PDB file of C-alpha atoms in Angstrom:
ATOM      1  CA  ASP A   1       0.000   0.000   0.000  1.00 56.00           C
ATOM      2  CA  ALA A   2       1.148   3.530  -0.765  1.00 64.00           C
ATOM      3  CA  ASP A   3       2.537   5.528   2.156  1.00 92.00           C
ATOM      4  CA  VAL A   4       0.925   8.724   0.800  1.00 96.00           C
ATOM      5  CA  THR A   5      -2.518   8.169  -0.700  1.00 96.00           C
ATOM      6  CA  GLN A   6      -4.387  10.715  -2.768  1.00 97.00           C
ATOM      7  CA  THR A   7      -8.046  10.495  -3.720  1.00 97.00           C
ATOM      8  CA  PRO A   8      -9.459  10.728  -6.284  1.00 97.00           C
ATOM      9  CA  ARG A   9      -6.772   9.844  -8.819  1.00 96.00           C
ATOM     10  CA  ASN A  10      -8.664  11.500 -11.642  1.00 97.00           C
ATOM     11  CA  ARG A  11     -11.508  14.003 -11.638  1.00 96.00           C
ATOM     12  CA  ILE A  12     -13.339  15.827 -14.371  1.00 96.00           C
ATOM     13  CA  THR A  13     -15.734  18.547 -13.284  1.00 95.00           C
ATOM     14  CA  LYS A  14     -17.355  21.759 -14.417  1.00 96.00           C
ATOM     15  CA  THR A  15     -16.568  25.393 -13.802  1.00 97.00           C
ATOM     16  CA  GLY A  16     -18.054  26.687 -10.553  1.00 96.00           C
ATOM     17  CA  LYS A  17     -18.189  23.338  -8.763  1.00 96.00           C
ATOM     18  CA  ARG A  18     -16.683  22.798  -5.332  1.00 96.00           C
ATOM     19  CA  ILE A  19     -14.013  20.108  -5.312  1.00 96.00           C
ATOM     20  CA  MET A  20     -12.103  18.440  -2.516  1.00 97.00           C
ATOM     21  CA  LEU A  21      -8.899  16.493  -2.986  1.00 98.00           C
ATOM     22  CA  GLU A  22      -7.834  14.311  -0.117  1.00 98.00           C
ATOM     23  CA  CYS A  23      -4.463  13.117   1.108  1.00 98.00           C
ATOM     24  CA  SER A  24      -3.712  10.616   3.823  1.00 97.00           C
ATOM     25  CA  GLN A  25      -0.388   9.225   4.953  1.00 96.00           C
ATOM     26  CA  THR A  26       0.880   6.319   7.014  1.00 95.00           C
ATOM     27  CA  LYS A  27       4.470   7.567   7.239  1.00 92.00           C
ATOM     28  CA  GLY A  28       3.934   9.275  10.600  1.00 92.00           C
ATOM     29  CA  HIS A  29       5.224  12.557   9.190  1.00 93.00           C
ATOM     30  CA  ASP A  30       4.170  15.840  10.739  1.00 92.00           C
ATOM     31  CA  ARG A  31       4.579  18.022   7.668  1.00 94.00           C
ATOM     32  CA  MET A  32       2.224  17.901   4.710  1.00 96.00           C
ATOM     33  CA  TYR A  33       2.205  19.889   1.478  1.00 96.00           C
ATOM     34  CA  TRP A  34      -0.001  20.479  -1.559  1.00 98.00           C
ATOM     35  CA  TYR A  35       1.541  21.253  -4.955  1.00 97.00           C
ATOM     36  CA  ARG A  36       0.212  21.694  -8.443  1.00 97.00           C
ATOM     37  CA  GLN A  37       2.171  20.846 -11.562  1.00 96.00           C
ATOM     38  CA  ASP A  38       1.566  22.415 -14.947  1.00 93.00           C
ATOM     39  CA  PRO A  39       3.503  21.734 -18.158  1.00 86.00           C
ATOM     40  CA  GLY A  40       6.373  24.183 -18.440  1.00 82.00           C
ATOM     41  CA  LEU A  41       5.793  25.630 -14.961  1.00 84.00           C
ATOM     42  CA  GLY A  42       7.064  22.870 -12.738  1.00 86.00           C
ATOM     43  CA  LEU A  43       5.861  22.116  -9.226  1.00 93.00           C
ATOM     44  CA  ARG A  44       4.412  25.060  -7.312  1.00 94.00           C
ATOM     45  CA  LEU A  45       3.493  25.050  -3.634  1.00 94.00           C
ATOM     46  CA  ILE A  46      -0.132  25.825  -2.783  1.00 97.00           C
ATOM     47  CA  TYR A  47      -0.325  25.272   0.994  1.00 96.00           C
ATOM     48  CA  TYR A  48       1.655  23.506   3.665  1.00 94.00           C
ATOM     49  CA  SER A  49       1.079  22.431   7.240  1.00 94.00           C
ATOM     50  CA  PHE A  50       3.515  21.563  10.003  1.00 90.00           C
ATOM     51  CA  ASP A  51       0.841  20.175  12.325  1.00 89.00           C
ATOM     52  CA  VAL A  52      -2.941  20.255  12.747  1.00 90.00           C
ATOM     53  CA  LYS A  53      -2.872  23.808  14.127  1.00 90.00           C
ATOM     54  CA  ASP A  54      -0.347  25.223  11.684  1.00 92.00           C
ATOM     55  CA  ILE A  55      -1.442  26.055   8.127  1.00 94.00           C
ATOM     56  CA  ASN A  56       0.590  28.239   5.798  1.00 93.00           C
ATOM     57  CA  LYS A  57       0.057  29.701   2.359  1.00 94.00           C
ATOM     58  CA  GLY A  58       2.446  28.803  -0.385  1.00 92.00           C
ATOM     59  CA  GLU A  59       3.335  30.493  -3.633  1.00 90.00           C
ATOM     60  CA  ILE A  60      -0.100  30.150  -5.289  1.00 95.00           C
ATOM     61  CA  SER A  61      -2.814  29.861  -2.619  1.00 96.00           C
ATOM     62  CA  ASP A  62      -5.454  32.103  -4.230  1.00 95.00           C
ATOM     63  CA  GLY A  63      -8.576  30.111  -5.102  1.00 95.00           C
ATOM     64  CA  TYR A  64      -7.650  27.233  -2.794  1.00 97.00           C
ATOM     65  CA  SER A  65      -8.234  26.339   0.846  1.00 97.00           C
ATOM     66  CA  VAL A  66      -7.003  23.471   2.995  1.00 97.00           C
ATOM     67  CA  SER A  67      -7.928  21.561   6.120  1.00 96.00           C
ATOM     68  CA  ARG A  68      -5.654  19.464   8.309  1.00 96.00           C
ATOM     69  CA  GLN A  69      -8.200  17.140   9.892  1.00 92.00           C
ATOM     70  CA  ALA A  70      -5.636  14.999  11.667  1.00 94.00           C
ATOM     71  CA  GLN A  71      -1.906  14.432  11.693  1.00 93.00           C
ATOM     72  CA  ALA A  72      -2.328  11.995   8.833  1.00 95.00           C
ATOM     73  CA  LYS A  73      -4.921  13.826   6.720  1.00 97.00           C
ATOM     74  CA  PHE A  74      -4.647  17.010   4.676  1.00 98.00           C
ATOM     75  CA  SER A  75      -7.309  18.029   2.184  1.00 98.00           C
ATOM     76  CA  LEU A  76      -7.300  20.670  -0.542  1.00 98.00           C
ATOM     77  CA  SER A  77     -10.494  22.418  -1.636  1.00 98.00           C
ATOM     78  CA  LEU A  78     -11.325  24.440  -4.695  1.00 96.00           C
ATOM     79  CA  GLU A  79     -14.377  26.444  -3.615  1.00 91.00           C
ATOM     80  CA  SER A  80     -15.446  27.431  -7.134  1.00 95.00           C
ATOM     81  CA  ALA A  81     -13.362  25.678  -9.734  1.00 95.00           C
ATOM     82  CA  ILE A  82     -12.167  27.502 -12.845  1.00 96.00           C
ATOM     83  CA  PRO A  83     -10.543  26.045 -15.994  1.00 96.00           C
ATOM     84  CA  ASN A  84      -7.054  27.398 -15.239  1.00 95.00           C
ATOM     85  CA  GLN A  85      -7.015  25.186 -12.137  1.00 97.00           C
ATOM     86  CA  THR A  86      -6.764  22.204 -14.451  1.00 97.00           C
ATOM     87  CA  ALA A  87      -3.490  20.568 -13.426  1.00 96.00           C
ATOM     88  CA  LEU A  88      -1.830  17.592 -11.787  1.00 97.00           C
ATOM     89  CA  TYR A  89      -2.013  17.954  -7.993  1.00 98.00           C
ATOM     90  CA  PHE A  90       0.420  16.303  -5.607  1.00 98.00           C
ATOM     91  CA  CYS A  91       0.408  15.870  -1.875  1.00 98.00           C
ATOM     92  CA  ALA A  92       3.766  15.444  -0.158  1.00 97.00           C
ATOM     93  CA  THR A  93       4.929  14.714   3.375  1.00 96.00           C
ATOM     94  CA  GLY A  94       8.036  15.459   5.380  1.00 93.00           C
ATOM     95  CA  THR A  95       9.361  14.885   8.845  1.00 87.00           C
ATOM     96  CA  ARG A  96      10.870  17.157  11.450  1.00 80.00           C
ATOM     97  CA  GLY A  97      14.554  17.852  11.016  1.00 78.00           C
ATOM     98  CA  ILE A  98      14.776  16.717   7.384  1.00 81.00           C
ATOM     99  CA  ALA A  99      13.891  18.745   4.302  1.00 84.00           C
ATOM    100  CA  THR A 100      13.159  15.652   2.159  1.00 90.00           C
ATOM    101  CA  GLN A 101       9.602  15.349   0.862  1.00 93.00           C
ATOM    102  CA  HIS A 102       7.776  12.217  -0.265  1.00 95.00           C
ATOM    103  CA  PHE A 103       5.022  12.439  -2.839  1.00 96.00           C
ATOM    104  CA  GLY A 104       1.682  10.771  -3.344  1.00 97.00           C
ATOM    105  CA  ASP A 105       0.641   9.420  -6.750  1.00 96.00           C
ATOM    106  CA  GLY A 106      -1.169  12.610  -7.708  1.00 96.00           C
ATOM    107  CA  THR A 107      -4.648  13.682  -8.740  1.00 97.00           C
ATOM    108  CA  ARG A 108      -5.270  14.679 -12.338  1.00 97.00           C
ATOM    109  CA  LEU A 109      -7.951  17.363 -12.252  1.00 97.00           C
ATOM    110  CA  SER A 110      -9.713  18.691 -15.333  1.00 97.00           C
ATOM    111  CA  ILE A 111     -12.158  21.578 -15.126  1.00 97.00           C
ATOM    112  CA  LEU A 112     -14.332  22.149 -18.139  1.00 95.00           C
TER     113      LEU A 112
ATOM    114  CA  GLN B   1      11.936  35.158  -5.079  1.00 70.00           C
ATOM    115  CA  LYS B   2      13.880  31.932  -4.661  1.00 79.00           C
ATOM    116  CA  GLU B   3      14.733  30.424  -8.012  1.00 90.00           C
ATOM    117  CA  VAL B   4      16.009  27.089  -9.219  1.00 94.00           C
ATOM    118  CA  GLU B   5      17.064  26.933 -12.848  1.00 95.00           C
ATOM    119  CA  GLN B   6      17.468  23.854 -15.005  1.00 95.00           C
ATOM    120  CA  ASN B   7      17.933  23.362 -18.714  1.00 88.00           C
ATOM    121  CA  SER B   8      14.590  22.000 -19.908  1.00 82.00           C
ATOM    122  CA  GLY B   9      16.171  19.755 -22.516  1.00 84.00           C
ATOM    123  CA  PRO B  10      15.423  17.356 -23.949  1.00 91.00           C
ATOM    124  CA  LEU B  11      18.835  15.899 -23.270  1.00 95.00           C
ATOM    125  CA  SER B  12      19.483  12.872 -25.452  1.00 96.00           C
ATOM    126  CA  VAL B  13      22.271  10.424 -24.685  1.00 97.00           C
ATOM    127  CA  PRO B  14      23.055   6.985 -26.126  1.00 97.00           C
ATOM    128  CA  GLU B  15      22.641   3.918 -23.949  1.00 97.00           C
ATOM    129  CA  GLY B  16      25.740   3.322 -21.841  1.00 97.00           C
ATOM    130  CA  ALA B  17      26.874   6.959 -21.906  1.00 97.00           C
ATOM    131  CA  ILE B  18      27.077   9.409 -19.015  1.00 97.00           C
ATOM    132  CA  ALA B  19      24.178  11.832 -18.660  1.00 97.00           C
ATOM    133  CA  SER B  20      24.975  15.146 -16.987  1.00 97.00           C
ATOM    134  CA  LEU B  21      22.162  17.254 -15.543  1.00 97.00           C
ATOM    135  CA  ASN B  22      22.735  20.708 -14.108  1.00 96.00           C
ATOM    136  CA  CYS B  23      20.948  23.047 -11.729  1.00 96.00           C
ATOM    137  CA  THR B  24      21.652  26.524 -10.333  1.00 97.00           C
ATOM    138  CA  TYR B  25      19.876  28.172  -7.410  1.00 95.00           C
ATOM    139  CA  SER B  26      19.506  31.703  -6.114  1.00 93.00           C
ATOM    140  CA  ASP B  27      19.177  31.286  -2.317  1.00 89.00           C
ATOM    141  CA  ARG B  28      22.756  31.383  -1.042  1.00 89.00           C
ATOM    142  CA  GLY B  29      21.649  30.144   2.394  1.00 87.00           C
ATOM    143  CA  SER B  30      20.142  26.871   1.118  1.00 89.00           C
ATOM    144  CA  GLN B  31      21.528  23.785   2.846  1.00 89.00           C
ATOM    145  CA  SER B  32      19.658  20.823   1.365  1.00 91.00           C
ATOM    146  CA  PHE B  33      19.612  19.759  -2.270  1.00 95.00           C
ATOM    147  CA  PHE B  34      17.651  16.992  -3.927  1.00 96.00           C
ATOM    148  CA  TRP B  35      17.219  15.277  -7.246  1.00 97.00           C
ATOM    149  CA  TYR B  36      13.857  13.727  -8.046  1.00 97.00           C
ATOM    150  CA  ARG B  37      13.037  11.546 -11.036  1.00 97.00           C
ATOM    151  CA  GLN B  38       9.585  11.823 -12.568  1.00 96.00           C
ATOM    152  CA  TYR B  39       8.247   9.494 -15.225  1.00 96.00           C
ATOM    153  CA  SER B  40       5.534  10.900 -17.447  1.00 92.00           C
ATOM    154  CA  GLY B  41       2.243  11.127 -15.566  1.00 90.00           C
ATOM    155  CA  LYS B  42       3.776   9.772 -12.351  1.00 93.00           C
ATOM    156  CA  SER B  43       4.829  11.318  -9.081  1.00 95.00           C
ATOM    157  CA  PRO B  44       8.333  12.635  -8.317  1.00 96.00           C
ATOM    158  CA  GLU B  45      10.586  10.022  -6.739  1.00 96.00           C
ATOM    159  CA  LEU B  46      13.580  11.029  -4.642  1.00 95.00           C
ATOM    160  CA  ILE B  47      16.812   9.577  -6.030  1.00 96.00           C
ATOM    161  CA  MET B  48      19.572  11.666  -4.436  1.00 95.00           C
ATOM    162  CA  SER B  49      20.083  14.141  -1.637  1.00 95.00           C
ATOM    163  CA  ILE B  50      23.238  16.128  -0.917  1.00 95.00           C
ATOM    164  CA  TYR B  51      24.059  18.548   1.863  1.00 93.00           C
ATOM    165  CA  SER B  52      27.842  19.157   1.705  1.00 93.00           C
ATOM    166  CA  ASN B  53      30.149  20.430  -0.995  1.00 95.00           C
ATOM    167  CA  GLY B  54      31.663  17.723  -3.153  1.00 96.00           C
ATOM    168  CA  ASP B  55      30.424  14.479  -4.621  1.00 96.00           C
ATOM    169  CA  LYS B  56      27.991  11.879  -3.307  1.00 97.00           C
ATOM    170  CA  GLU B  57      27.698   8.562  -5.104  1.00 97.00           C
ATOM    171  CA  ASP B  58      24.856   6.046  -4.995  1.00 96.00           C
ATOM    172  CA  GLY B  59      25.100   3.255  -7.530  1.00 96.00           C
ATOM    173  CA  ARG B  60      25.084   4.738 -11.021  1.00 97.00           C
ATOM    174  CA  PHE B  61      24.148   8.191  -9.696  1.00 97.00           C
ATOM    175  CA  THR B  62      26.535  10.891  -8.496  1.00 98.00           C
ATOM    176  CA  ALA B  63      25.368  14.224  -7.129  1.00 97.00           C
ATOM    177  CA  GLN B  64      27.806  17.119  -7.074  1.00 97.00           C
ATOM    178  CA  LEU B  65      27.404  20.291  -5.025  1.00 97.00           C
ATOM    179  CA  ASN B  66      29.312  23.570  -5.179  1.00 96.00           C
ATOM    180  CA  LYS B  67      27.757  26.077  -2.767  1.00 94.00           C
ATOM    181  CA  ALA B  68      30.176  28.860  -3.712  1.00 94.00           C
ATOM    182  CA  SER B  69      28.960  28.664  -7.313  1.00 95.00           C
ATOM    183  CA  GLN B  70      25.367  27.815  -6.246  1.00 95.00           C
ATOM    184  CA  TYR B  71      25.455  24.810  -8.523  1.00 95.00           C
ATOM    185  CA  VAL B  72      24.207  21.238  -8.212  1.00 97.00           C
ATOM    186  CA  SER B  73      24.598  18.492 -10.768  1.00 97.00           C
ATOM    187  CA  LEU B  74      23.570  14.895 -11.267  1.00 98.00           C
ATOM    188  CA  LEU B  75      25.617  12.408 -13.250  1.00 98.00           C
ATOM    189  CA  ILE B  76      24.074   9.155 -14.411  1.00 98.00           C
ATOM    190  CA  ARG B  77      26.664   6.597 -15.479  1.00 98.00           C
ATOM    191  CA  ASP B  78      25.931   3.727 -17.883  1.00 98.00           C
ATOM    192  CA  SER B  79      22.616   5.349 -18.826  1.00 97.00           C
ATOM    193  CA  GLN B  80      19.769   2.944 -19.517  1.00 97.00           C
ATOM    194  CA  PRO B  81      16.527   3.469 -21.465  1.00 97.00           C
ATOM    195  CA  SER B  82      14.721   3.111 -18.132  1.00 97.00           C
ATOM    196  CA  ASP B  83      16.478   6.324 -17.017  1.00 97.00           C
ATOM    197  CA  SER B  84      14.418   8.255 -19.579  1.00 97.00           C
ATOM    198  CA  ALA B  85      12.392  10.641 -17.436  1.00 97.00           C
ATOM    199  CA  THR B  86      12.252  14.234 -16.264  1.00 96.00           C
ATOM    200  CA  TYR B  87      14.718  15.066 -13.501  1.00 97.00           C
ATOM    201  CA  LEU B  88      13.732  17.737 -10.997  1.00 96.00           C
ATOM    202  CA  CYS B  89      16.246  19.664  -8.918  1.00 97.00           C
ATOM    203  CA  ALA B  90      14.889  20.842  -5.546  1.00 95.00           C
ATOM    204  CA  VAL B  91      16.500  23.198  -3.058  1.00 94.00           C
ATOM    205  CA  ASN B  92      15.345  24.054   0.451  1.00 89.00           C
ATOM    206  CA  HIS B  93      14.721  27.575   1.636  1.00 80.00           C
ATOM    207  CA  SER B  94      17.149  29.098   4.073  1.00 74.00           C
ATOM    208  CA  GLY B  95      16.181  30.267   7.532  1.00 72.00           C
ATOM    209  CA  ALA B  96      12.665  29.901   8.895  1.00 66.00           C
ATOM    210  CA  GLY B  97      11.383  28.346   5.688  1.00 64.00           C
ATOM    211  CA  SER B  98      13.885  25.530   5.678  1.00 66.00           C
ATOM    212  CA  TYR B  99      11.216  22.849   5.238  1.00 81.00           C
ATOM    213  CA  GLN B 100       9.979  24.392   2.027  1.00 87.00           C
ATOM    214  CA  LEU B 101      11.448  23.265  -1.256  1.00 91.00           C
ATOM    215  CA  THR B 102      11.675  25.190  -4.493  1.00 92.00           C
ATOM    216  CA  PHE B 103      11.692  22.952  -7.551  1.00 94.00           C
ATOM    217  CA  GLY B 104      13.245  23.593 -10.912  1.00 95.00           C
ATOM    218  CA  LYS B 105      11.081  23.002 -13.968  1.00 94.00           C
ATOM    219  CA  GLY B 106      12.976  19.843 -14.750  1.00 95.00           C
ATOM    220  CA  THR B 107      15.252  18.460 -17.451  1.00 96.00           C
ATOM    221  CA  LYS B 108      13.813  15.796 -19.719  1.00 95.00           C
ATOM    222  CA  LEU B 109      16.316  13.014 -20.355  1.00 96.00           C
ATOM    223  CA  SER B 110      16.000  10.596 -23.231  1.00 97.00           C
ATOM    224  CA  VAL B 111      18.328   7.576 -23.361  1.00 97.00           C
ATOM    225  CA  ILE B 112      18.523   6.190 -26.874  1.00 96.00           C
ATOM    226  CA  PRO B 113      18.983   2.377 -27.189  1.00 95.00           C
TER     227      PRO B 113
END
């Protein structure tokens, strides 16, 4: 089983819909991150969390919100999806004292 | 703005040759440097980390770091077709943001049989 699990793996939806992407991990890591990846733009950080009471905006947080429901769960919401949020979304985890991050398998999101 | 620059490629090398991938970064205080491999449509997979100046070898992979020049490289010896992927350089932020990584846009490597 994957250490970092993202659901759903693929999602197609319409403009204006609310969408939630979920991430859960069994690695016991305290840090969790959400990235999006677009062709030619690389990986960009949306939000990150160091524990359930610590949420921080990343480089491109506008239009997104997050919730850290538990140490092992970190969800990303698009309140009103728009087509330019079509991208590949990755959740990643990290542990205290080490900068290394470990990625989930990703969610491919298409907004029509 | 912290920046990590990579040549986007594609870099084509024949099977068995050495592939050389390069990365420069702007944050002089960065202390941790990573190379991730990403196959098309898949997630990034960590293949090398380096924290000190010099070389670090792991199997066919060698990471090289020069903090004075703000330069990181990855050498892949005896390149195989299975090495064909996009390689992402990642650098941590200095100071209070040290658990954030900035990623380069990646270099696409193609190993020709």
